[in-house]
Amino acid sequence: MKTKTVEMVIAPQRYHWVGDGFRVNNYIPSTYGLDMERMSPFVLMDYNSKYTFGPSEKPKGVGVHPHRGFETVTIAYKGRIEHHDSSGGGGIIGEGDVQWMTAASGILHKEFHEREWSKKGGELQMVQLWVNLPAKHKMSNPRYQPIENAKMGRYLLGNNQGEIEVIAGEYMGMKGSAQTFSPMHLFNAKLKKGAEANFSFPENYNTALLIIEGSVVVNGTEEAPTDNFVLMANDGEQFTVEATDDAVVLILSGEPLNEPIAAQGPFVMNTRAELMEAYEDFHSGKFGYLED
Ligand code: MN
């Protein structure tokens, strides 16, 4: 087995606001040199690194907007997020929980800080990934997979070194509960200081790490501190992550879809014509209705 080497370590530099509730660093696609194809099927990653919000009676967030053609995967590390959509669905993403929402043919939704949490305020830390759908599934029915922390797969490392939380895919035989439309792995590696974990993914799988807490060294040489994004090269299978402090690392790896991407605003399709159709369907009310 060959080593999967580090292609780039990217430190956070620029932030932007999504609505008034999420201060994010946009790692995928990004001005750092990653386009949507490079990390396919993960076509977007917004990372809200730890940010403290004061108390607010009116929850902050982002109002009603549509999505079509992909899935949003929201991971709450700190704070609580509330979600409502045009099919009448809704839910709270609590600390440590994940919401895997398949927008597919289309939904309208809004994403806000959870009402009670917002009244007190506090530290928010979250990730939203957009996972692209294969062309043949883009117009499937929308669905939700709430993945509570207690229901995640857990692989315990020996000698009390920590654990690998498996959200999707598989680590050492431990499976995650998320159903996906293409092969992928999504883990939270929770490593005690000094612990080392090994990972192995096929060479062609697009793979990256996001350092949520602490700091790590990848492959014995590449240092990655908190909030940094590590892009792995497609040149081998195996790599190691060693925690130089108690660490939490989000690890994503997926088989590229290798299909054309036509993306604009909240839609990710395969062709310009499909994008135009998405806008027409949205403006003619085919995504349903949701109150502000
Ligand atoms: Mn959204």
mmCIF file of C-alpha atoms and ligand atoms in Angstrom:
data_model
loop_
_atom_site.group_PDB
_atom_site.id
_atom_site.type_symbol
_atom_site.label_atom_id
_atom_site.label_comp_id
_atom_site.label_asym_id
_atom_site.label_seq_id
_atom_site.Cartn_x
_atom_site.Cartn_y
_atom_site.Cartn_z
ATOM 1 C CA MET A 1 0.000 0.000 0.000
ATOM 2 C CA LYS A 2 1.250 3.437 -0.931
ATOM 3 C CA THR A 3 1.060 6.510 1.256
ATOM 4 C CA LYS A 4 -1.539 9.118 0.480
ATOM 5 C CA THR A 5 0.480 12.298 0.832
ATOM 6 C CA VAL A 6 -0.575 15.793 1.832
ATOM 7 C CA GLU A 7 -1.208 18.057 -1.162
ATOM 8 C CA MET A 8 -1.997 21.283 0.722
ATOM 9 C CA VAL A 9 -2.556 22.557 4.254
ATOM 10 C CA ILE A 10 -4.825 25.580 4.170
ATOM 11 C CA ALA A 11 -5.183 28.033 7.060
ATOM 12 C CA PRO A 12 -8.391 30.037 7.434
ATOM 13 C CA GLN A 13 -8.017 33.535 6.020
ATOM 14 C CA ARG A 14 -11.289 34.942 4.761
ATOM 15 C CA TYR A 15 -14.741 34.731 6.288
ATOM 16 C CA HIS A 16 -18.150 35.578 4.958
ATOM 17 C CA TRP A 17 -21.598 35.563 6.480
ATOM 18 C CA VAL A 18 -24.416 33.229 5.498
ATOM 19 C CA GLY A 19 -27.462 35.241 6.553
ATOM 20 C CA ASP A 20 -26.687 36.764 9.944
ATOM 21 C CA GLY A 21 -26.175 33.445 11.736
ATOM 22 C CA PHE A 22 -23.183 31.686 10.236
ATOM 23 C CA ARG A 23 -19.709 33.160 9.899
ATOM 24 C CA VAL A 24 -18.035 30.736 7.574
ATOM 25 C CA ASN A 25 -14.793 29.953 5.894
ATOM 26 C CA ASN A 26 -15.492 28.474 2.487
ATOM 27 C CA TYR A 27 -12.950 25.677 1.989
ATOM 28 C CA ILE A 28 -14.716 23.987 -0.963
ATOM 29 C CA PRO A 29 -14.897 25.414 -3.575
ATOM 30 C CA SER A 30 -12.489 28.098 -2.664
ATOM 31 C CA THR A 31 -10.125 30.783 -3.637
ATOM 32 C CA TYR A 32 -7.466 28.485 -2.154
ATOM 33 C CA GLY A 33 -7.436 26.540 -5.395
ATOM 34 C CA LEU A 34 -10.073 23.847 -4.936
ATOM 35 C CA ASP A 35 -12.893 23.834 -7.436
ATOM 36 C CA MET A 36 -16.069 21.747 -7.110
ATOM 37 C CA GLU A 37 -14.581 18.899 -9.149
ATOM 38 C CA ARG A 38 -11.462 18.581 -6.993
ATOM 39 C CA MET A 39 -13.297 17.256 -3.918
ATOM 40 C CA SER A 40 -16.241 15.572 -5.700
ATOM 41 C CA PRO A 41 -18.668 14.337 -4.439
ATOM 42 C CA PHE A 42 -18.147 17.014 -1.743
ATOM 43 C CA VAL A 43 -18.840 20.141 -3.795
ATOM 44 C CA LEU A 44 -19.037 22.660 -0.949
ATOM 45 C CA MET A 45 -17.779 22.989 2.610
ATOM 46 C CA ASP A 46 -18.743 25.934 4.790
ATOM 47 C CA TYR A 47 -16.980 25.920 8.139
ATOM 48 C CA ASN A 48 -18.177 28.123 10.984
ATOM 49 C CA SER A 49 -15.180 27.981 13.298
ATOM 50 C CA LYS A 50 -15.881 28.809 16.948
ATOM 51 C CA TYR A 51 -17.697 32.110 17.111
ATOM 52 C CA THR A 52 -19.581 33.547 20.077
ATOM 53 C CA PHE A 53 -23.036 34.989 19.539
ATOM 54 C CA GLY A 54 -24.635 37.247 22.127
ATOM 55 C CA PRO A 55 -28.171 36.578 23.361
ATOM 56 C CA SER A 56 -30.874 37.291 20.782
ATOM 57 C CA GLU A 57 -34.665 36.986 21.136
ATOM 58 C CA LYS A 58 -34.895 36.733 17.342
ATOM 59 C CA PRO A 59 -32.858 33.708 16.228
ATOM 60 C CA LYS A 60 -30.117 34.508 13.733
ATOM 61 C CA GLY A 61 -29.644 32.471 10.600
ATOM 62 C CA VAL A 62 -30.642 32.271 6.986
ATOM 63 C CA GLY A 63 -34.215 32.656 5.704
ATOM 64 C CA VAL A 64 -36.218 30.680 3.171
ATOM 65 C CA HIS A 65 -34.205 29.426 0.198
ATOM 66 C CA PRO A 66 -34.365 26.487 -2.234
ATOM 67 C CA HIS A 67 -31.974 23.626 -3.004
ATOM 68 C CA ARG A 68 -31.929 21.059 -5.799
ATOM 69 C CA GLY A 69 -29.548 18.403 -7.046
ATOM 70 C CA PHE A 70 -27.536 17.538 -3.931
ATOM 71 C CA GLU A 71 -27.562 16.840 -0.189
ATOM 72 C CA THR A 72 -26.718 19.151 2.691
ATOM 73 C CA VAL A 73 -24.911 17.556 5.614
ATOM 74 C CA THR A 74 -24.918 19.763 8.697
ATOM 75 C CA ILE A 75 -22.669 18.856 11.618
ATOM 76 C CA ALA A 76 -23.092 20.811 14.870
ATOM 77 C CA TYR A 77 -19.977 20.754 17.070
ATOM 78 C CA LYS A 78 -21.055 23.634 19.355
ATOM 79 C CA GLY A 79 -24.471 25.213 19.637
ATOM 80 C CA ARG A 80 -27.870 24.158 18.308
ATOM 81 C CA ILE A 81 -29.431 24.731 14.890
ATOM 82 C CA GLU A 82 -33.109 24.632 13.992
ATOM 83 C CA HIS A 83 -34.397 23.777 10.579
ATOM 84 C CA HIS A 84 -37.786 23.989 8.840
ATOM 85 C CA ASP A 85 -38.760 23.050 5.306
ATOM 86 C CA SER A 86 -41.594 23.231 2.794
ATOM 87 C CA SER A 87 -42.658 19.606 3.280
ATOM 88 C CA GLY A 88 -43.586 20.421 6.879
ATOM 89 C CA GLY A 89 -40.439 18.791 8.174
ATOM 90 C CA GLY A 90 -38.194 20.351 10.749
ATOM 91 C CA GLY A 91 -35.855 19.503 13.499
ATOM 92 C CA ILE A 92 -33.124 20.528 15.855
ATOM 93 C CA ILE A 93 -29.511 19.647 15.235
ATOM 94 C CA GLY A 94 -28.017 19.415 18.717
ATOM 95 C CA GLU A 95 -24.387 19.440 19.754
ATOM 96 C CA GLY A 96 -22.624 16.430 18.249
ATOM 97 C CA ASP A 97 -25.526 15.612 15.927
ATOM 98 C CA VAL A 98 -25.654 15.504 12.145
ATOM 99 C CA GLN A 99 -28.523 16.192 9.787
ATOM 100 C CA TRP A 100 -28.222 14.567 6.384
ATOM 101 C CA MET A 101 -30.788 16.240 4.138
ATOM 102 C CA THR A 102 -31.317 15.043 0.584
ATOM 103 C CA ALA A 103 -32.690 18.051 -1.305
ATOM 104 C CA ALA A 104 -32.686 16.096 -4.597
ATOM 105 C CA SER A 105 -35.664 17.280 -6.738
ATOM 106 C CA GLY A 106 -36.113 20.297 -4.510
ATOM 107 C CA ILE A 107 -37.058 21.736 -1.155
ATOM 108 C CA LEU A 108 -37.393 25.165 0.413
ATOM 109 C CA HIS A 109 -35.899 25.498 3.846
ATOM 110 C CA LYS A 110 -34.609 27.920 6.462
ATOM 111 C CA GLU A 111 -31.767 27.427 8.914
ATOM 112 C CA PHE A 112 -31.555 29.324 12.206
ATOM 113 C CA HIS A 113 -29.981 29.128 15.617
ATOM 114 C CA GLU A 114 -32.310 27.104 17.834
ATOM 115 C CA ARG A 115 -34.752 29.460 19.603
ATOM 116 C CA GLU A 116 -33.889 28.669 23.241
ATOM 117 C CA TRP A 117 -30.149 28.511 22.515
ATOM 118 C CA SER A 118 -30.401 31.867 20.759
ATOM 119 C CA LYS A 119 -31.969 33.519 23.833
ATOM 120 C CA LYS A 120 -28.872 32.694 25.871
ATOM 121 C CA GLY A 121 -26.333 32.924 23.065
ATOM 122 C CA GLY A 122 -23.038 31.090 23.150
ATOM 123 C CA GLU A 123 -20.353 29.515 21.083
ATOM 124 C CA LEU A 124 -21.309 28.126 17.679
ATOM 125 C CA GLN A 125 -19.127 25.753 15.681
ATOM 126 C CA MET A 126 -20.523 23.862 12.722
ATOM 127 C CA VAL A 127 -19.822 22.472 9.277
ATOM 128 C CA GLN A 128 -22.130 22.279 6.297
ATOM 129 C CA LEU A 129 -21.137 20.030 3.436
ATOM 130 C CA TRP A 130 -22.899 19.855 0.096
ATOM 131 C CA VAL A 131 -22.706 16.313 -1.208
ATOM 132 C CA ASN A 132 -23.394 16.108 -4.918
ATOM 133 C CA LEU A 133 -25.847 13.541 -6.248
ATOM 134 C CA PRO A 134 -25.180 11.312 -9.252
ATOM 135 C CA ALA A 135 -27.170 12.546 -12.296
ATOM 136 C CA LYS A 136 -29.617 9.657 -12.069
ATOM 137 C CA HIS A 137 -30.574 10.595 -8.478
ATOM 138 C CA LYS A 138 -30.756 14.397 -8.777
ATOM 139 C CA MET A 139 -34.546 14.373 -9.192
ATOM 140 C CA SER A 140 -35.233 11.754 -6.491
ATOM 141 C CA ASN A 141 -37.645 12.545 -3.671
ATOM 142 C CA PRO A 142 -36.254 14.664 -0.837
ATOM 143 C CA ARG A 143 -35.569 12.893 2.473
ATOM 144 C CA TYR A 144 -33.976 13.422 5.868
ATOM 145 C CA GLN A 145 -31.631 11.375 7.950
ATOM 146 C CA PRO A 146 -31.287 12.818 11.434
ATOM 147 C CA ILE A 147 -28.158 11.203 12.860
ATOM 148 C CA GLU A 148 -28.012 11.711 16.599
ATOM 149 C CA ASN A 149 -24.609 11.414 18.172
ATOM 150 C CA ALA A 150 -25.620 8.378 20.235
ATOM 151 C CA LYS A 151 -26.560 6.503 17.051
ATOM 152 C CA MET A 152 -23.225 6.963 15.270
ATOM 153 C CA GLY A 153 -20.883 4.055 14.726
ATOM 154 C CA ARG A 154 -18.000 4.138 17.200
ATOM 155 C CA TYR A 155 -14.652 2.427 16.761
ATOM 156 C CA LEU A 156 -12.686 2.550 19.994
ATOM 157 C CA LEU A 157 -8.932 2.882 19.580
ATOM 158 C CA GLY A 158 -6.778 0.724 21.827
ATOM 159 C CA ASN A 159 -5.116 1.945 25.039
ATOM 160 C CA ASN A 160 -7.811 4.556 25.648
ATOM 161 C CA GLN A 161 -6.454 6.648 22.760
ATOM 162 C CA GLY A 162 -9.855 7.875 21.635
ATOM 163 C CA GLU A 163 -12.460 6.852 19.101
ATOM 164 C CA ILE A 164 -13.503 7.186 15.500
ATOM 165 C CA GLU A 165 -17.112 8.310 15.142
ATOM 166 C CA VAL A 166 -18.453 6.947 11.885
ATOM 167 C CA ILE A 167 -21.195 9.083 10.326
ATOM 168 C CA ALA A 168 -21.078 7.492 6.865
ATOM 169 C CA GLY A 169 -19.071 4.680 5.311
ATOM 170 C CA GLU A 170 -16.901 2.388 7.367
ATOM 171 C CA TYR A 171 -13.837 2.400 9.612
ATOM 172 C CA MET A 172 -12.236 -0.956 10.507
ATOM 173 C CA GLY A 173 -15.566 -2.719 10.025
ATOM 174 C CA MET A 174 -17.558 -0.179 12.067
ATOM 175 C CA LYS A 175 -20.274 1.261 9.848
ATOM 176 C CA GLY A 176 -22.022 4.634 9.917
ATOM 177 C CA SER A 177 -25.792 4.814 9.616
ATOM 178 C CA ALA A 178 -26.021 7.416 6.830
ATOM 179 C CA GLN A 179 -27.346 6.086 3.548
ATOM 180 C CA THR A 180 -25.509 7.674 0.646
ATOM 181 C CA PHE A 181 -26.010 7.691 -3.139
ATOM 182 C CA SER A 182 -22.330 7.141 -3.956
ATOM 183 C CA PRO A 183 -19.465 5.562 -1.984
ATOM 184 C CA MET A 184 -18.054 7.834 0.719
ATOM 185 C CA HIS A 185 -16.739 7.962 4.273
ATOM 186 C CA LEU A 186 -17.338 10.662 6.861
ATOM 187 C CA PHE A 187 -15.732 10.375 10.311
ATOM 188 C CA ASN A 188 -14.970 12.405 13.394
ATOM 189 C CA ALA A 189 -11.626 11.188 14.704
ATOM 190 C CA LYS A 190 -11.514 12.044 18.422
ATOM 191 C CA LEU A 191 -7.917 11.501 19.443
ATOM 192 C CA LYS A 192 -6.252 11.923 22.816
ATOM 193 C CA LYS A 193 -2.926 13.742 22.862
ATOM 194 C CA GLY A 194 -0.260 11.404 21.501
ATOM 195 C CA ALA A 195 -2.725 9.016 19.855
ATOM 196 C CA GLU A 196 -2.163 7.931 16.287
ATOM 197 C CA ALA A 197 -4.804 6.572 13.927
ATOM 198 C CA ASN A 198 -4.377 5.013 10.502
ATOM 199 C CA PHE A 199 -6.699 5.554 7.581
ATOM 200 C CA SER A 200 -6.929 3.861 4.209
ATOM 201 C CA PHE A 201 -9.072 4.944 1.275
ATOM 202 C CA PRO A 202 -8.794 4.098 -2.434
ATOM 203 C CA GLU A 203 -6.241 6.212 -4.289
ATOM 204 C CA ASN A 204 -8.860 7.945 -6.473
ATOM 205 C CA TYR A 205 -11.106 8.914 -3.531
ATOM 206 C CA ASN A 206 -11.007 12.652 -2.914
ATOM 207 C CA THR A 207 -9.938 13.038 0.694
ATOM 208 C CA ALA A 208 -9.545 15.898 3.151
ATOM 209 C CA LEU A 209 -9.312 16.639 6.872
ATOM 210 C CA LEU A 210 -10.665 19.570 8.836
ATOM 211 C CA ILE A 211 -9.106 20.161 12.249
ATOM 212 C CA ILE A 212 -12.028 20.963 14.552
ATOM 213 C CA GLU A 213 -10.127 20.863 17.866
ATOM 214 C CA GLY A 214 -6.501 20.601 18.837
ATOM 215 C CA SER A 215 -3.684 19.955 16.408
ATOM 216 C CA VAL A 216 -2.366 16.998 14.456
ATOM 217 C CA VAL A 217 0.595 15.822 12.404
ATOM 218 C CA VAL A 218 -0.259 13.945 9.202
ATOM 219 C CA ASN A 219 2.123 11.239 7.956
ATOM 220 C CA GLY A 220 4.628 12.155 10.654
ATOM 221 C CA THR A 221 5.650 15.461 9.091
ATOM 222 C CA GLU A 222 2.780 17.725 8.051
ATOM 223 C CA GLU A 223 1.520 19.903 10.894
ATOM 224 C CA ALA A 224 -2.094 21.017 10.905
ATOM 225 C CA PRO A 225 -3.401 23.279 13.673
ATOM 226 C CA THR A 226 -7.004 24.032 14.686
ATOM 227 C CA ASP A 227 -9.339 25.201 11.889
ATOM 228 C CA ASN A 228 -6.907 24.201 9.136
ATOM 229 C CA PHE A 229 -8.024 22.191 6.123
ATOM 230 C CA VAL A 230 -5.767 19.426 4.820
ATOM 231 C CA LEU A 231 -6.189 18.296 1.225
ATOM 232 C CA MET A 232 -4.795 14.818 0.582
ATOM 233 C CA ALA A 233 -3.293 13.933 -2.808
ATOM 234 C CA ASN A 234 -4.691 11.157 -5.023
ATOM 235 C CA ASP A 235 -1.374 9.325 -5.004
ATOM 236 C CA GLY A 236 -1.865 6.462 -2.564
ATOM 237 C CA GLU A 237 -4.195 4.915 -0.005
ATOM 238 C CA GLN A 238 -2.844 5.109 3.529
ATOM 239 C CA PHE A 239 -2.085 7.944 5.900
ATOM 240 C CA THR A 240 -1.659 8.495 9.620
ATOM 241 C CA VAL A 241 -3.010 11.219 11.866
ATOM 242 C CA GLU A 242 -1.225 11.832 15.156
ATOM 243 C CA ALA A 243 -2.718 14.140 17.759
ATOM 244 C CA THR A 244 -0.172 16.573 19.211
ATOM 245 C CA ASP A 245 -2.913 17.814 21.520
ATOM 246 C CA ASP A 246 -6.385 16.399 22.282
ATOM 247 C CA ALA A 247 -7.914 16.626 18.821
ATOM 248 C CA VAL A 248 -11.131 16.271 16.848
ATOM 249 C CA VAL A 249 -10.669 15.856 13.106
ATOM 250 C CA LEU A 250 -13.422 15.672 10.502
ATOM 251 C CA ILE A 251 -12.319 13.220 7.814
ATOM 252 C CA LEU A 252 -14.057 13.052 4.459
ATOM 253 C CA SER A 253 -13.284 10.746 1.563
ATOM 254 C CA GLY A 254 -15.413 9.906 -1.438
ATOM 255 C CA GLU A 255 -15.362 8.404 -4.889
ATOM 256 C CA PRO A 256 -15.504 11.222 -7.462
ATOM 257 C CA LEU A 257 -18.711 11.286 -9.516
ATOM 258 C CA ASN A 258 -16.904 12.274 -12.737
ATOM 259 C CA GLU A 259 -20.013 13.932 -14.160
ATOM 260 C CA PRO A 260 -20.295 17.523 -15.442
ATOM 261 C CA ILE A 261 -21.191 20.108 -12.783
ATOM 262 C CA ALA A 262 -23.396 23.120 -13.529
ATOM 263 C CA ALA A 263 -23.784 25.024 -10.274
ATOM 264 C CA GLN A 264 -25.281 28.372 -9.455
ATOM 265 C CA GLY A 265 -26.532 29.726 -6.139
ATOM 266 C CA PRO A 266 -28.507 27.019 -4.337
ATOM 267 C CA PHE A 267 -28.609 24.554 -7.251
ATOM 268 C CA VAL A 268 -26.076 21.932 -8.359
ATOM 269 C CA MET A 269 -27.034 20.254 -11.627
ATOM 270 C CA ASN A 270 -25.248 18.713 -14.633
ATOM 271 C CA THR A 271 -26.196 21.164 -17.400
ATOM 272 C CA ARG A 272 -27.056 24.850 -17.857
ATOM 273 C CA ALA A 273 -30.514 23.831 -19.115
ATOM 274 C CA GLU A 274 -31.192 21.979 -15.839
ATOM 275 C CA LEU A 275 -30.088 25.057 -13.880
ATOM 276 C CA MET A 276 -32.504 27.249 -15.855
ATOM 277 C CA GLU A 277 -35.253 24.715 -15.214
ATOM 278 C CA ALA A 278 -34.485 24.811 -11.486
ATOM 279 C CA TYR A 279 -34.854 28.616 -11.426
ATOM 280 C CA GLU A 280 -38.104 28.412 -13.424
ATOM 281 C CA ASP A 281 -39.528 25.723 -11.146
ATOM 282 C CA PHE A 282 -38.544 27.750 -8.072
ATOM 283 C CA HIS A 283 -40.104 30.971 -9.392
ATOM 284 C CA SER A 284 -43.295 29.204 -10.452
ATOM 285 C CA GLY A 285 -43.802 27.763 -6.962
ATOM 286 C CA LYS A 286 -42.948 24.127 -7.732
ATOM 287 C CA PHE A 287 -40.714 23.921 -4.655
ATOM 288 C CA GLY A 288 -43.751 24.440 -2.432
ATOM 289 C CA TYR A 289 -44.298 27.133 0.167
ATOM 290 C CA LEU A 290 -42.624 28.046 3.426
ATOM 291 C CA GLU A 291 -43.412 31.014 5.625
ATOM 292 C CA ASP A 292 -40.560 33.379 6.507
HETATM 293 MN MN MN B 1 -29.703 25.671 2.860
#
